[in-house]
Amino acid sequence: MIDRSFVTKLMCVALVAAVMMPVGRALFPYVSADLDGMQFQALEAVVSATLGFGIYALFG
């Protein structure tokens, strides 16, 4: 069986992905002059991971 903490982690990942994908695409045209694609993706990954760990800490 799948344990409860694994399901909680998956739900946190799904929540962050559901929020960050549209937000990241909406913000990219505004920051593309200052950051290239790889820099923006790295920044987006750091923010996503931070949000995911924060949500997991609150509900996990």
PDB file of N, CA and C in Angstrom:
ATOM      1  N   MET A   1       0.836  -1.187   0.000  1.00  0.00           N
ATOM      2  CA  MET A   1       0.000   0.000   0.000  1.00  0.00           C
ATOM      3  C   MET A   1       0.884   1.254   0.000  1.00  0.00           C
ATOM      4  N   ILE A   2       0.317   2.312  -0.496  1.00  0.00           N
ATOM      5  CA  ILE A   2       1.014   3.589  -0.516  1.00  0.00           C
ATOM      6  C   ILE A   2       0.830   4.252   0.844  1.00  0.00           C
ATOM      7  N   ASP A   3       1.929   4.724   1.394  1.00  0.00           N
ATOM      8  CA  ASP A   3       1.823   5.327   2.715  1.00  0.00           C
ATOM      9  C   ASP A   3       1.341   6.779   2.626  1.00  0.00           C
ATOM     10  N   ARG A   4       0.815   7.281   3.719  1.00  0.00           N
ATOM     11  CA  ARG A   4       0.150   8.595   3.764  1.00  0.00           C
ATOM     12  C   ARG A   4       1.098   9.746   3.434  1.00  0.00           C
ATOM     13  N   SER A   5       2.339   9.683   3.890  1.00  0.00           N
ATOM     14  CA  SER A   5       3.278  10.776   3.632  1.00  0.00           C
ATOM     15  C   SER A   5       3.619  10.873   2.146  1.00  0.00           C
ATOM     16  N   PHE A   6       3.674   9.745   1.458  1.00  0.00           N
ATOM     17  CA  PHE A   6       3.938   9.752   0.026  1.00  0.00           C
ATOM     18  C   PHE A   6       2.791  10.411  -0.731  1.00  0.00           C
ATOM     19  N   VAL A   7       1.567  10.105  -0.345  1.00  0.00           N
ATOM     20  CA  VAL A   7       0.398  10.719  -0.982  1.00  0.00           C
ATOM     21  C   VAL A   7       0.379  12.220  -0.714  1.00  0.00           C
ATOM     22  N   THR A   8       0.732  12.620   0.492  1.00  0.00           N
ATOM     23  CA  THR A   8       0.784  14.050   0.821  1.00  0.00           C
ATOM     24  C   THR A   8       1.840  14.759  -0.022  1.00  0.00           C
ATOM     25  N   LYS A   9       2.995  14.142  -0.184  1.00  0.00           N
ATOM     26  CA  LYS A   9       4.046  14.738  -1.018  1.00  0.00           C
ATOM     27  C   LYS A   9       3.583  14.880  -2.463  1.00  0.00           C
ATOM     28  N   LEU A  10       2.922  13.861  -2.984  1.00  0.00           N
ATOM     29  CA  LEU A  10       2.416  13.933  -4.353  1.00  0.00           C
ATOM     30  C   LEU A  10       1.372  15.037  -4.514  1.00  0.00           C
ATOM     31  N   MET A  11       0.538  15.206  -3.521  1.00  0.00           N
ATOM     32  CA  MET A  11      -0.471  16.267  -3.573  1.00  0.00           C
ATOM     33  C   MET A  11       0.185  17.643  -3.522  1.00  0.00           C
ATOM     34  N   CYS A  12       1.243  17.794  -2.741  1.00  0.00           N
ATOM     35  CA  CYS A  12       1.979  19.061  -2.694  1.00  0.00           C
ATOM     36  C   CYS A  12       2.628  19.362  -4.037  1.00  0.00           C
ATOM     37  N   VAL A  13       3.210  18.357  -4.659  1.00  0.00           N
ATOM     38  CA  VAL A  13       3.825  18.536  -5.970  1.00  0.00           C
ATOM     39  C   VAL A  13       2.771  18.935  -6.999  1.00  0.00           C
ATOM     40  N   ALA A  14       1.632  18.282  -6.966  1.00  0.00           N
ATOM     41  CA  ALA A  14       0.565  18.604  -7.912  1.00  0.00           C
ATOM     42  C   ALA A  14       0.044  20.021  -7.705  1.00  0.00           C
ATOM     43  N   LEU A  15      -0.099  20.444  -6.464  1.00  0.00           N
ATOM     44  CA  LEU A  15      -0.576  21.789  -6.171  1.00  0.00           C
ATOM     45  C   LEU A  15       0.412  22.842  -6.656  1.00  0.00           C
ATOM     46  N   VAL A  16       1.685  22.645  -6.359  1.00  0.00           N
ATOM     47  CA  VAL A  16       2.698  23.612  -6.783  1.00  0.00           C
ATOM     48  C   VAL A  16       2.794  23.641  -8.307  1.00  0.00           C
ATOM     49  N   ALA A  17       2.758  22.495  -8.952  1.00  0.00           N
ATOM     50  CA  ALA A  17       2.832  22.458 -10.412  1.00  0.00           C
ATOM     51  C   ALA A  17       1.619  23.135 -11.036  1.00  0.00           C
ATOM     52  N   ALA A  18       0.450  22.927 -10.448  1.00  0.00           N
ATOM     53  CA  ALA A  18      -0.762  23.540 -10.987  1.00  0.00           C
ATOM     54  C   ALA A  18      -0.725  25.056 -10.879  1.00  0.00           C
ATOM     55  N   VAL A  19      -0.023  25.573  -9.891  1.00  0.00           N
ATOM     56  CA  VAL A  19       0.076  27.023  -9.712  1.00  0.00           C
ATOM     57  C   VAL A  19       1.252  27.588 -10.508  1.00  0.00           C
ATOM     58  N   MET A  20       2.402  26.935 -10.448  1.00  0.00           N
ATOM     59  CA  MET A  20       3.618  27.505 -11.034  1.00  0.00           C
ATOM     60  C   MET A  20       3.653  27.453 -12.560  1.00  0.00           C
ATOM     61  N   MET A  21       3.064  26.452 -13.164  1.00  0.00           N
ATOM     62  CA  MET A  21       3.114  26.373 -14.624  1.00  0.00           C
ATOM     63  C   MET A  21       2.448  27.582 -15.282  1.00  0.00           C
ATOM     64  N   PRO A  22       1.211  27.922 -14.940  1.00  0.00           N
ATOM     65  CA  PRO A  22       0.613  29.103 -15.574  1.00  0.00           C
ATOM     66  C   PRO A  22       1.261  30.417 -15.127  1.00  0.00           C
ATOM     67  N   VAL A  23       1.638  30.514 -13.863  1.00  0.00           N
ATOM     68  CA  VAL A  23       2.247  31.741 -13.354  1.00  0.00           C
ATOM     69  C   VAL A  23       3.611  31.964 -14.010  1.00  0.00           C
ATOM     70  N   GLY A  24       4.392  30.907 -14.140  1.00  0.00           N
ATOM     71  CA  GLY A  24       5.701  31.018 -14.766  1.00  0.00           C
ATOM     72  C   GLY A  24       5.604  31.468 -16.213  1.00  0.00           C
ATOM     73  N   ARG A  25       4.662  30.900 -16.937  1.00  0.00           N
ATOM     74  CA  ARG A  25       4.487  31.288 -18.337  1.00  0.00           C
ATOM     75  C   ARG A  25       3.981  32.716 -18.461  1.00  0.00           C
ATOM     76  N   ALA A  26       3.171  33.161 -17.513  1.00  0.00           N
ATOM     77  CA  ALA A  26       2.652  34.530 -17.557  1.00  0.00           C
ATOM     78  C   ALA A  26       3.747  35.550 -17.210  1.00  0.00           C
ATOM     79  N   LEU A  27       4.660  35.187 -16.305  1.00  0.00           N
ATOM     80  CA  LEU A  27       5.721  36.108 -15.892  1.00  0.00           C
ATOM     81  C   LEU A  27       6.907  36.145 -16.843  1.00  0.00           C
ATOM     82  N   PHE A  28       7.114  35.089 -17.606  1.00  0.00           N
ATOM     83  CA  PHE A  28       8.311  35.009 -18.430  1.00  0.00           C
ATOM     84  C   PHE A  28       8.480  36.178 -19.405  1.00  0.00           C
ATOM     85  N   PRO A  29       7.440  36.636 -20.097  1.00  0.00           N
ATOM     86  CA  PRO A  29       7.665  37.766 -21.013  1.00  0.00           C
ATOM     87  C   PRO A  29       8.157  39.028 -20.304  1.00  0.00           C
ATOM     88  N   TYR A  30       7.806  39.203 -19.049  1.00  0.00           N
ATOM     89  CA  TYR A  30       8.216  40.401 -18.314  1.00  0.00           C
ATOM     90  C   TYR A  30       9.666  40.336 -17.838  1.00  0.00           C
ATOM     91  N   VAL A  31      10.159  39.144 -17.557  1.00  0.00           N
ATOM     92  CA  VAL A  31      11.524  39.008 -17.055  1.00  0.00           C
ATOM     93  C   VAL A  31      12.490  38.482 -18.100  1.00  0.00           C
ATOM     94  N   SER A  32      12.009  38.178 -19.300  1.00  0.00           N
ATOM     95  CA  SER A  32      12.882  37.591 -20.325  1.00  0.00           C
ATOM     96  C   SER A  32      13.975  38.558 -20.773  1.00  0.00           C
ATOM     97  N   ALA A  33      13.746  39.861 -20.620  1.00  0.00           N
ATOM     98  CA  ALA A  33      14.793  40.827 -20.978  1.00  0.00           C
ATOM     99  C   ALA A  33      15.963  40.753 -20.003  1.00  0.00           C
ATOM    100  N   ASP A  34      15.690  40.410 -18.750  1.00  0.00           N
ATOM    101  CA  ASP A  34      16.741  40.358 -17.722  1.00  0.00           C
ATOM    102  C   ASP A  34      17.328  38.959 -17.538  1.00  0.00           C
ATOM    103  N   LEU A  35      16.526  37.933 -17.741  1.00  0.00           N
ATOM    104  CA  LEU A  35      16.973  36.554 -17.537  1.00  0.00           C
ATOM    105  C   LEU A  35      16.819  35.763 -18.824  1.00  0.00           C
ATOM    106  N   ASP A  36      17.761  34.870 -19.090  1.00  0.00           N
ATOM    107  CA  ASP A  36      17.555  33.996 -20.239  1.00  0.00           C
ATOM    108  C   ASP A  36      16.703  32.797 -19.797  1.00  0.00           C
ATOM    109  N   GLY A  37      16.407  31.917 -20.705  1.00  0.00           N
ATOM    110  CA  GLY A  37      15.516  30.791 -20.428  1.00  0.00           C
ATOM    111  C   GLY A  37      15.997  29.897 -19.298  1.00  0.00           C
ATOM    112  N   MET A  38      17.282  29.564 -19.306  1.00  0.00           N
ATOM    113  CA  MET A  38      17.832  28.665 -18.292  1.00  0.00           C
ATOM    114  C   MET A  38      17.816  29.312 -16.909  1.00  0.00           C
ATOM    115  N   GLN A  39      18.149  30.594 -16.823  1.00  0.00           N
ATOM    116  CA  GLN A  39      18.131  31.294 -15.538  1.00  0.00           C
ATOM    117  C   GLN A  39      16.712  31.355 -14.983  1.00  0.00           C
ATOM    118  N   PHE A  40      15.743  31.637 -15.852  1.00  0.00           N
ATOM    119  CA  PHE A  40      14.361  31.701 -15.393  1.00  0.00           C
ATOM    120  C   PHE A  40      13.870  30.340 -14.931  1.00  0.00           C
ATOM    121  N   GLN A  41      14.235  29.284 -15.660  1.00  0.00           N
ATOM    122  CA  GLN A  41      13.832  27.939 -15.259  1.00  0.00           C
ATOM    123  C   GLN A  41      14.449  27.552 -13.925  1.00  0.00           C
ATOM    124  N   ALA A  42      15.686  27.953 -13.682  1.00  0.00           N
ATOM    125  CA  ALA A  42      16.325  27.666 -12.399  1.00  0.00           C
ATOM    126  C   ALA A  42      15.627  28.424 -11.277  1.00  0.00           C
ATOM    127  N   LEU A  43      15.301  29.678 -11.519  1.00  0.00           N
ATOM    128  CA  LEU A  43      14.581  30.468 -10.523  1.00  0.00           C
ATOM    129  C   LEU A  43      13.203  29.872 -10.248  1.00  0.00           C
ATOM    130  N   GLU A  44      12.518  29.446 -11.298  1.00  0.00           N
ATOM    131  CA  GLU A  44      11.205  28.827 -11.148  1.00  0.00           C
ATOM    132  C   GLU A  44      11.300  27.521 -10.366  1.00  0.00           C
ATOM    133  N   ALA A  45      12.356  26.741 -10.593  1.00  0.00           N
ATOM    134  CA  ALA A  45      12.547  25.486  -9.865  1.00  0.00           C
ATOM    135  C   ALA A  45      12.795  25.732  -8.384  1.00  0.00           C
ATOM    136  N   VAL A  46      13.589  26.748  -8.073  1.00  0.00           N
ATOM    137  CA  VAL A  46      13.862  27.068  -6.665  1.00  0.00           C
ATOM    138  C   VAL A  46      12.594  27.529  -5.960  1.00  0.00           C
ATOM    139  N   VAL A  47      11.837  28.390  -6.600  1.00  0.00           N
ATOM    140  CA  VAL A  47      10.581  28.868  -5.994  1.00  0.00           C
ATOM    141  C   VAL A  47       9.605  27.708  -5.836  1.00  0.00           C
ATOM    142  N   SER A  48       9.498  26.849  -6.830  1.00  0.00           N
ATOM    143  CA  SER A  48       8.594  25.699  -6.752  1.00  0.00           C
ATOM    144  C   SER A  48       8.982  24.757  -5.619  1.00  0.00           C
ATOM    145  N   ALA A  49      10.270  24.474  -5.505  1.00  0.00           N
ATOM    146  CA  ALA A  49      10.726  23.584  -4.439  1.00  0.00           C
ATOM    147  C   ALA A  49      10.472  24.187  -3.066  1.00  0.00           C
ATOM    148  N   THR A  50      10.722  25.473  -2.935  1.00  0.00           N
ATOM    149  CA  THR A  50      10.489  26.146  -1.664  1.00  0.00           C
ATOM    150  C   THR A  50       9.012  26.111  -1.290  1.00  0.00           C
ATOM    151  N   LEU A  51       8.153  26.401  -2.243  1.00  0.00           N
ATOM    152  CA  LEU A  51       6.708  26.337  -1.980  1.00  0.00           C
ATOM    153  C   LEU A  51       6.269  24.921  -1.634  1.00  0.00           C
ATOM    154  N   GLY A  52       6.791  23.956  -2.369  1.00  0.00           N
ATOM    155  CA  GLY A  52       6.434  22.560  -2.103  1.00  0.00           C
ATOM    156  C   GLY A  52       6.838  22.115  -0.709  1.00  0.00           C
ATOM    157  N   PHE A  53       8.061  22.435  -0.306  1.00  0.00           N
ATOM    158  CA  PHE A  53       8.507  22.066   1.035  1.00  0.00           C
ATOM    159  C   PHE A  53       7.709  22.805   2.112  1.00  0.00           C
ATOM    160  N   GLY A  54       7.362  24.048   1.837  1.00  0.00           N
ATOM    161  CA  GLY A  54       6.566  24.807   2.797  1.00  0.00           C
ATOM    162  C   GLY A  54       5.176  24.242   2.969  1.00  0.00           C
ATOM    163  N   ILE A  55       4.545  23.888   1.855  1.00  0.00           N
ATOM    164  CA  ILE A  55       3.207  23.296   1.929  1.00  0.00           C
ATOM    165  C   ILE A  55       3.269  21.938   2.640  1.00  0.00           C
ATOM    166  N   TYR A  56       4.294  21.155   2.329  1.00  0.00           N
ATOM    167  CA  TYR A  56       4.429  19.856   2.987  1.00  0.00           C
ATOM    168  C   TYR A  56       4.655  20.025   4.492  1.00  0.00           C
ATOM    169  N   ALA A  57       5.422  21.038   4.872  1.00  0.00           N
ATOM    170  CA  ALA A  57       5.666  21.271   6.298  1.00  0.00           C
ATOM    171  C   ALA A  57       4.381  21.683   7.017  1.00  0.00           C
ATOM    172  N   LEU A  58       3.528  22.420   6.328  1.00  0.00           N
ATOM    173  CA  LEU A  58       2.259  22.833   6.944  1.00  0.00           C
ATOM    174  C   LEU A  58       1.270  21.679   7.092  1.00  0.00           C
ATOM    175  N   PHE A  59       1.173  20.843   6.064  1.00  0.00           N
ATOM    176  CA  PHE A  59       0.143  19.801   6.046  1.00  0.00           C
ATOM    177  C   PHE A  59       0.682  18.397   6.273  1.00  0.00           C
ATOM    178  N   GLY A  60       1.996  18.231   6.240  1.00  0.00           N
ATOM    179  CA  GLY A  60       2.573  16.883   6.363  1.00  0.00           C
ATOM    180  C   GLY A  60       2.743  16.522   7.752  1.00  0.00           C
TER     181      GLY A  60
END
